[in-house]
Amino acid sequence: MASLTPTSKTLFLFHRPHLKFSSPCLETFLQSSFVSKRVSFHFKVPVFDRMPLKTATAVSATTAEKPKKRYPGEAKGFVEEMRFVAMKLHTREQAKEGEKEVKEKEEEAVRKWEPSIDGYLKFLVDSKLVYDTLEGIVEKAVFPFYAEFRNTGLERSEKLAKDLEWFKEQGYTIPEPSSPGATYSQILQEMSEKDPQAFICHFYNIYFAHSAGGRMIGRKVAEQLLEKKELEFYIWDGDLSQLLQNVRDKLNKVAESWTREEKDHCLEETEKSFKHSGDILRLILS
């Protein structure tokens, strides 16, 4: 009779369906323990609705934040991203970071060029048309942030006007703008009104390319055709490196409000910018 009391209490536990035991062997142990005369209860505190380990792990993996993809140059600002893409489109003869194969004469190292005065004048005239267009666009500022790029010190239109006047005084006939310059000017005008990210790509590449490779071209032409005369096109009022940095800062600031998709769209325009600038540059060798 002594065994009846613990047995009834134990059965009371087994008839509670809401209790779940932490070990599958616990219930067997409790049931088998009543065979012996001396009954002892060895059970752990029941665990209610425990989540399976695999499920918990899956939830944790799903909710964990994925590492953010980093773009080349991104840590230094968007201008560095543009620079990185642009340098890849140079040839190895033009820049150590270049990856493009040499296919056209203007893609060769500048030291191998054989420019002509007539071709150079065509280049200057078409370049002036493009710079006139750029300066007009930022002055009009269809998109408000264009106004940030007024009076940067990088403007070239007025400088080119002085150079063309000098050539005229030397007896040269100044040609009318040709197809490469006229085409690019129209493209820039239309683009600036509908696609600001694409326009900024062209704006950056035109001004910054002239401050680097453009100066090398200027020296080459001056040595071969102009008795080393330095044209105004290659002279800036003030510290050029600081002027460039000021524009970099403004470009980076503008791009901070862009989505990743808008930034990628801007970068994708780089190759088109190189093509149109290359068409104008090719005039020097015509």
Coordinates of C-alpha atoms in Angstrom, one line a residue:
M1 CA 0.0 0.0 0.0
A2 CA 3.0 2.3 0.6
S3 CA 3.6 2.5 -3.2
L4 CA 0.1 3.8 -4.1
T5 CA 0.7 7.3 -3.0
P6 CA 3.7 8.2 -5.2
T7 CA 2.1 6.3 -8.1
S8 CA -1.0 8.5 -8.1
K9 CA 1.1 11.6 -7.9
T10 CA 3.2 10.5 -10.8
L11 CA 0.2 9.6 -12.9
F12 CA -1.1 13.1 -12.2
L13 CA 2.0 14.4 -14.0
F14 CA 1.5 12.2 -17.0
H15 CA -2.0 13.4 -17.5
R16 CA -1.0 17.0 -18.1
P17 CA -0.7 17.2 -21.9
H18 CA 0.6 20.7 -21.8
L19 CA 3.8 19.6 -20.0
K20 CA 6.7 18.7 -22.4
F21 CA 9.8 17.0 -21.0
S22 CA 13.2 18.1 -21.9
S23 CA 14.4 14.6 -22.7
P24 CA 12.7 11.9 -24.7
C25 CA 13.9 9.2 -22.2
L26 CA 12.6 11.0 -19.2
E27 CA 9.0 9.6 -19.5
T28 CA 10.4 6.0 -19.8
F29 CA 12.5 6.5 -16.8
L30 CA 9.6 7.7 -14.7
Q31 CA 7.3 4.9 -15.8
S32 CA 9.9 2.1 -15.2
S33 CA 10.9 3.5 -11.8
F34 CA 7.6 2.4 -10.3
V35 CA 8.6 -1.3 -10.7
S36 CA 11.0 -0.9 -7.8
K37 CA 9.7 -0.6 -4.3
R38 CA 11.7 2.5 -3.7
V39 CA 10.4 5.2 -5.9
S40 CA 12.3 8.4 -6.7
F41 CA 11.5 11.2 -9.1
H42 CA 14.3 12.3 -11.3
F43 CA 13.1 14.8 -13.8
K44 CA 14.1 18.2 -15.1
V45 CA 11.9 21.3 -15.3
P46 CA 9.7 20.9 -18.4
V47 CA 10.5 23.2 -21.3
F48 CA 7.5 24.7 -23.0
D49 CA 7.5 25.2 -26.8
R50 CA 11.3 25.2 -27.2
M51 CA 12.3 26.2 -30.7
P52 CA 14.3 23.5 -32.5
L53 CA 18.0 24.3 -32.9
K54 CA 18.0 24.2 -36.7
T55 CA 15.1 26.6 -36.9
A56 CA 16.7 29.1 -34.6
T57 CA 19.9 28.9 -36.5
A58 CA 18.1 29.5 -39.8
V59 CA 16.3 32.6 -38.4
S60 CA 19.6 33.9 -37.1
A61 CA 21.3 33.5 -40.5
T62 CA 18.4 35.1 -42.3
T63 CA 18.2 38.2 -40.1
A64 CA 22.0 38.7 -40.0
E65 CA 23.0 41.7 -42.0
K66 CA 24.9 40.9 -45.2
P67 CA 28.3 42.6 -45.7
K68 CA 28.0 45.7 -47.9
K69 CA 29.6 45.4 -51.3
R70 CA 32.5 47.9 -51.7
Y71 CA 33.2 49.5 -55.1
P72 CA 36.7 50.4 -56.2
G73 CA 37.6 53.8 -54.8
E74 CA 34.3 54.1 -52.9
A75 CA 36.0 54.7 -49.5
K76 CA 37.6 57.9 -50.8
G77 CA 34.4 59.3 -52.4
F78 CA 32.6 59.0 -55.7
V79 CA 35.2 61.0 -57.6
E80 CA 37.7 58.3 -56.9
E81 CA 35.2 55.8 -58.3
M82 CA 35.0 57.8 -61.5
R83 CA 38.8 58.1 -61.7
F84 CA 39.2 54.4 -61.3
V85 CA 36.8 53.6 -64.2
A86 CA 38.4 56.3 -66.4
M87 CA 41.9 55.0 -65.8
K88 CA 40.9 51.5 -66.9
L89 CA 39.9 53.0 -70.3
H90 CA 43.4 54.3 -70.9
T91 CA 46.1 52.3 -72.7
R92 CA 49.2 51.2 -70.9
E93 CA 51.1 53.8 -72.9
Q94 CA 48.9 56.5 -71.6
A95 CA 48.7 55.4 -67.9
K96 CA 50.1 52.6 -65.8
E97 CA 46.6 51.6 -64.7
G98 CA 45.4 51.4 -68.3
E99 CA 43.9 48.2 -69.7
K100 CA 42.8 49.2 -73.2
E101 CA 44.6 48.0 -76.3
V102 CA 46.0 50.6 -78.7
K103 CA 43.7 50.9 -81.7
E104 CA 43.8 54.5 -82.8
K105 CA 46.6 57.0 -83.3
E106 CA 45.5 59.3 -80.5
E107 CA 45.7 56.3 -78.1
E108 CA 49.4 56.0 -78.6
A109 CA 51.9 57.8 -76.3
V110 CA 51.9 61.5 -77.0
R111 CA 55.6 61.4 -77.8
K112 CA 54.8 59.4 -80.9
W113 CA 52.3 62.0 -82.2
E114 CA 52.8 64.0 -85.4
P115 CA 50.4 66.9 -85.1
S116 CA 49.6 69.5 -87.8
I117 CA 48.7 73.2 -87.4
D118 CA 45.5 72.8 -89.4
G119 CA 44.5 69.8 -87.3
Y120 CA 45.4 71.5 -84.1
L121 CA 43.2 74.5 -85.0
K122 CA 40.3 72.2 -85.7
F123 CA 40.8 70.6 -82.3
L124 CA 40.9 74.0 -80.5
V125 CA 37.8 75.3 -82.3
D126 CA 35.8 72.1 -81.5
S127 CA 37.1 72.1 -77.9
K128 CA 35.9 75.7 -77.4
L129 CA 32.4 74.8 -78.6
V130 CA 32.3 72.0 -76.0
Y131 CA 33.5 74.2 -73.2
D132 CA 31.1 76.9 -74.3
T133 CA 28.3 74.3 -73.9
L134 CA 29.5 73.1 -70.5
E135 CA 29.7 76.6 -69.1
G136 CA 26.3 77.5 -70.5
I137 CA 24.8 74.4 -68.9
V138 CA 26.0 75.1 -65.4
E139 CA 25.1 78.8 -65.8
K140 CA 21.5 77.9 -66.7
A141 CA 21.4 75.2 -64.1
V142 CA 18.3 73.2 -65.1
F143 CA 19.1 71.0 -62.1
P144 CA 20.0 73.3 -59.1
F145 CA 23.1 71.4 -58.2
Y146 CA 24.7 72.4 -61.6
A147 CA 25.1 75.9 -60.1
E148 CA 27.8 74.4 -57.7
F149 CA 30.1 74.2 -60.7
R150 CA 30.0 77.8 -61.8
N151 CA 33.3 79.8 -61.6
T152 CA 35.4 76.9 -60.5
G153 CA 38.5 78.2 -62.1
L154 CA 38.7 75.3 -64.5
E155 CA 36.7 77.1 -67.2
R156 CA 38.4 77.1 -70.6
S157 CA 36.2 78.9 -73.0
E158 CA 37.7 82.4 -72.4
K159 CA 41.2 81.0 -72.5
L160 CA 40.5 79.3 -75.9
A161 CA 39.1 82.5 -77.3
K162 CA 42.4 84.2 -76.5
D163 CA 44.4 81.4 -78.2
L164 CA 42.3 81.5 -81.3
E165 CA 42.7 85.2 -81.5
W166 CA 46.5 84.8 -81.3
F167 CA 46.5 82.3 -84.2
K168 CA 44.4 84.7 -86.2
E169 CA 47.0 87.4 -85.6
Q170 CA 49.7 85.1 -86.9
G171 CA 47.8 84.9 -90.2
Y172 CA 46.0 81.6 -89.7
T173 CA 42.4 81.1 -90.8
I174 CA 40.2 79.9 -88.0
P175 CA 37.9 77.1 -89.2
E176 CA 34.3 76.6 -88.3
P177 CA 33.4 73.9 -85.7
S178 CA 33.4 70.4 -87.3
S179 CA 31.2 67.4 -86.8
P180 CA 32.8 65.9 -83.7
G181 CA 32.5 69.1 -81.7
A182 CA 29.0 70.0 -82.9
T183 CA 27.8 66.5 -82.2
Y184 CA 29.2 66.3 -78.7
S185 CA 27.9 69.8 -77.9
Q186 CA 24.3 68.8 -78.9
I187 CA 24.6 65.5 -76.9
L188 CA 25.8 67.4 -73.8
Q189 CA 23.0 69.9 -74.0
E190 CA 20.2 67.3 -74.4
M191 CA 21.8 65.1 -71.7
S192 CA 22.0 67.9 -69.2
E193 CA 18.3 68.5 -69.3
K194 CA 17.2 64.8 -68.9
D195 CA 20.0 62.8 -67.3
P196 CA 22.1 64.7 -64.7
Q197 CA 24.1 61.7 -63.5
A198 CA 25.3 61.0 -67.1
F199 CA 26.1 64.7 -67.6
I200 CA 28.2 64.8 -64.4
C201 CA 30.3 61.9 -65.8
H202 CA 31.1 63.9 -69.0
F203 CA 31.7 67.1 -67.0
Y204 CA 34.2 65.4 -64.8
N205 CA 36.1 63.6 -67.5
I206 CA 36.3 66.6 -69.8
Y207 CA 37.8 69.0 -67.2
F208 CA 39.9 66.5 -65.3
A209 CA 41.3 64.8 -68.5
H210 CA 42.4 68.2 -69.8
S211 CA 44.2 69.0 -66.6
A212 CA 46.3 65.9 -66.9
G213 CA 46.8 64.3 -70.3
G214 CA 45.6 67.6 -72.0
R215 CA 48.7 69.4 -70.6
M216 CA 51.0 66.8 -72.0
I217 CA 49.4 67.2 -75.4
G218 CA 49.8 71.0 -75.1
R219 CA 53.5 70.7 -74.4
K220 CA 54.0 68.3 -77.3
V221 CA 52.3 70.6 -79.8
A222 CA 54.1 73.6 -78.4
E223 CA 57.5 71.9 -79.0
Q224 CA 56.8 70.7 -82.5
L225 CA 54.7 73.5 -84.0
L226 CA 54.7 76.7 -81.8
E227 CA 58.4 77.1 -80.9
K228 CA 57.4 76.1 -77.3
K229 CA 54.9 78.8 -76.9
E230 CA 52.5 77.9 -74.1
L231 CA 48.8 78.6 -75.0
E232 CA 46.3 80.0 -72.5
F233 CA 44.3 76.8 -72.9
Y234 CA 47.0 75.1 -70.6
I235 CA 47.3 77.9 -68.1
W236 CA 45.1 78.2 -65.0
D237 CA 44.7 81.2 -62.7
G238 CA 45.7 80.0 -59.3
D239 CA 46.9 76.6 -57.9
L240 CA 45.5 74.0 -60.3
S241 CA 45.8 71.2 -57.7
Q242 CA 43.6 73.2 -55.3
L243 CA 41.1 74.1 -58.0
L244 CA 40.7 70.4 -58.9
Q245 CA 40.3 69.5 -55.2
N246 CA 37.6 72.1 -54.8
V247 CA 35.7 70.5 -57.7
R248 CA 36.3 67.0 -56.3
D249 CA 34.8 68.0 -53.0
K250 CA 31.7 69.5 -54.7
L251 CA 31.3 66.4 -56.9
N252 CA 31.5 64.1 -53.9
K253 CA 29.0 66.2 -52.0
V254 CA 26.5 66.1 -54.9
A255 CA 26.9 62.3 -55.3
E256 CA 26.2 61.7 -51.6
S257 CA 22.4 62.1 -52.3
W258 CA 22.5 59.6 -55.2
T259 CA 21.4 56.0 -55.0
R260 CA 23.8 53.3 -55.8
E261 CA 21.9 52.8 -59.1
E262 CA 22.4 56.4 -60.0
K263 CA 26.1 56.3 -59.3
D264 CA 26.4 53.2 -61.4
H265 CA 24.6 54.9 -64.2
C266 CA 27.0 57.8 -64.0
L267 CA 30.0 55.4 -64.2
E268 CA 28.6 53.6 -67.1
E269 CA 28.7 56.8 -69.1
T270 CA 32.5 57.0 -68.9
E271 CA 33.1 55.1 -72.1
K272 CA 30.8 57.3 -74.1
S273 CA 32.6 60.4 -72.7
F274 CA 36.0 58.9 -73.9
K275 CA 34.6 58.2 -77.3
H276 CA 33.3 61.8 -78.0
S277 CA 36.5 63.4 -76.5
G278 CA 38.6 61.0 -78.6
D279 CA 36.8 62.1 -81.8
I280 CA 37.7 65.7 -81.1
L281 CA 41.3 64.8 -80.1
R282 CA 41.8 62.9 -83.3
L283 CA 41.4 66.1 -85.2
I284 CA 45.0 67.1 -84.1
L285 CA 46.4 64.3 -86.2
S286 CA 44.2 65.0 -89.2

